[in-house]
Amino acid sequence: MRPHPRMRALISGFALILLVLFTPGAGLASSHDAYAVSKLTHAQATSMFSAAGITWSSSGGCSNRANSTCTSFDQLNLTTAQGAVTLKQASGCALNITGGTEVGHASGTYSHYNGYKLDFGKNTCLTNYVHNTFTYIGLRGDGYPQWQAASSNIYADEGNHWDVLFYTCGGC
């Protein structure tokens, strides 16, 4: 026995509402859940960075994720890339990314390899922006000083570069 056309429409509509409510990153499902993280290819990330005026460099002149002398954006979180764009727009500073998702960084859930961190070359504009805009939160476990943005993102001064942990896109 086939349901009445109105009943089929009602069931279809209800199914669509449930799909929207419980799809990761929308509705009731939290976009902070690990399964909801959107990953980018190297090409997608470089396109976003180029459009925003963000540069990147590699000591090895390469983008192979498996090579620690390369700077790769393969498997970078979308929110991390958006966070870099937000930082560029908010600070007005020149940004040059010197580290991405390539091997050779510290491990952990919120790591470079897992797409949460980028390294930026230091310059006076960026350093002044971090110091004057964000809250100093003390030394990291390895002794580097840290500042936290209102977005919860954390900026660690590692001497010759900024190591930035992007929990969010920073208000994109």
XYZ file of C-alpha atoms in Angstrom:
172
model
C 0.000 0.000 0.000
C 1.506 3.349 -1.085
C 1.161 6.386 1.188
C -1.040 9.245 0.068
C 0.846 11.965 -1.925
C 0.380 14.497 0.894
C 1.755 12.008 3.424
C 4.801 11.359 1.183
C 5.402 15.117 0.955
C 5.095 15.458 4.739
C 7.525 12.581 5.347
C 9.979 13.977 2.794
C 9.819 17.422 4.378
C 10.359 15.984 7.847
C 13.356 13.973 6.596
C 14.833 17.135 5.049
C 14.423 19.054 8.305
C 16.179 16.258 10.232
C 18.971 16.215 7.671
C 19.551 19.964 8.071
C 19.353 19.857 11.862
C 21.798 17.003 12.303
C 24.270 17.561 9.481
C 27.745 18.258 10.914
C 28.459 21.989 10.933
C 24.792 22.994 10.744
C 21.735 23.018 12.955
C 22.072 21.111 16.216
C 25.302 19.350 15.275
C 28.246 21.373 16.528
C 30.783 22.632 13.990
C 33.435 22.081 16.677
C 33.003 18.310 16.538
C 36.034 16.579 15.042
C 33.993 14.953 12.270
C 32.748 18.341 11.103
C 36.199 19.691 10.153
C 36.455 20.538 6.456
C 39.862 19.809 4.939
C 41.492 21.638 2.020
C 43.895 20.546 -0.657
C 47.140 22.453 -1.103
C 45.717 24.066 -4.257
C 42.523 25.206 -2.510
C 44.466 26.763 0.363
C 46.989 28.543 -1.869
C 44.115 29.943 -3.914
C 42.534 31.380 -0.751
C 45.865 32.784 0.432
C 46.711 34.333 -2.933
C 43.312 36.010 -3.130
C 43.874 37.521 0.340
C 47.415 38.702 -0.396
C 49.056 36.147 1.901
C 52.367 34.700 0.744
C 54.091 31.465 1.710
C 57.616 30.153 1.491
C 59.429 26.875 1.959
C 63.036 26.283 2.941
C 63.018 23.334 0.545
C 61.124 25.136 -2.209
C 58.427 22.444 -2.218
C 54.941 21.533 -0.995
C 55.250 17.795 -0.258
C 53.489 17.079 3.037
C 55.817 14.141 3.747
C 58.947 16.344 3.574
C 59.748 18.504 6.621
C 61.607 21.108 4.512
C 58.479 21.776 2.453
C 55.530 24.025 3.310
C 52.339 22.099 2.601
C 48.690 22.975 3.062
C 47.321 19.512 2.220
C 44.675 18.598 4.818
C 44.642 22.132 6.263
C 41.393 22.859 8.095
C 39.151 25.318 6.274
C 38.778 27.330 9.505
C 42.570 27.574 9.783
C 42.840 29.016 6.265
C 39.929 31.354 6.992
C 41.649 32.358 10.241
C 44.775 33.360 8.323
C 42.647 35.455 5.969
C 40.884 37.073 8.942
C 44.273 37.837 10.530
C 45.472 39.460 7.300
C 42.326 41.586 6.991
C 42.200 42.593 10.664
C 45.892 43.374 11.069
C 46.652 44.877 7.667
C 50.103 43.289 8.011
C 52.105 41.420 5.416
C 51.760 37.707 6.190
C 54.152 35.028 4.986
C 53.369 31.443 5.965
C 56.510 29.408 6.668
C 54.938 26.256 8.072
C 51.784 24.310 7.345
C 50.692 20.684 7.578
C 54.013 19.089 6.657
C 55.746 16.576 8.920
C 58.368 17.761 11.384
C 56.217 19.756 13.806
C 55.120 18.693 17.290
C 52.326 16.114 17.347
C 48.966 16.314 19.085
C 45.303 16.800 18.347
C 45.641 20.532 17.661
C 48.816 20.236 15.598
C 50.213 21.428 12.299
C 49.812 17.959 10.790
C 46.140 17.802 11.793
C 45.488 21.152 10.108
C 45.051 23.438 13.123
C 48.308 25.427 13.002
C 50.267 27.702 10.708
C 53.637 29.363 11.199
C 54.026 32.992 10.107
C 57.320 34.788 9.559
C 57.801 37.543 12.115
C 57.654 41.193 11.200
C 57.192 44.330 13.303
C 53.623 44.908 12.107
C 52.440 41.413 13.051
C 54.274 41.377 16.387
C 52.821 44.776 17.366
C 49.343 43.664 16.283
C 49.502 40.487 18.426
C 50.923 42.320 21.464
C 48.440 45.217 21.244
C 45.302 43.280 20.308
C 45.424 39.956 22.133
C 45.765 38.942 25.776
C 49.071 37.644 27.109
C 48.347 34.262 28.735
C 51.798 33.218 29.937
C 54.405 30.768 28.795
C 53.597 27.619 26.859
C 54.914 24.327 28.268
C 58.058 24.685 26.139
C 58.741 28.202 27.451
C 57.447 30.297 24.537
C 55.205 33.299 25.404
C 51.589 33.128 24.235
C 48.779 35.544 23.447
C 45.125 34.590 23.061
C 42.615 36.258 20.767
C 38.954 36.750 21.697
C 38.270 33.950 19.181
C 40.310 31.567 21.423
C 43.066 31.265 18.801
C 46.540 31.193 20.359
C 49.655 32.976 19.084
C 53.002 31.661 20.378
C 56.188 33.642 19.772
C 58.735 30.963 18.868
C 61.572 33.428 18.315
C 61.877 33.670 14.538
C 58.195 33.019 13.731
C 54.662 33.048 15.134
C 53.118 29.607 15.730
C 49.356 30.122 15.515
C 46.744 27.641 16.692
C 43.417 28.282 14.979
C 40.482 26.857 16.921
C 38.176 29.084 14.855
C 38.278 31.284 11.784
C 38.551 34.328 14.036
C 35.249 35.879 13.085
C 35.196 35.246 9.355
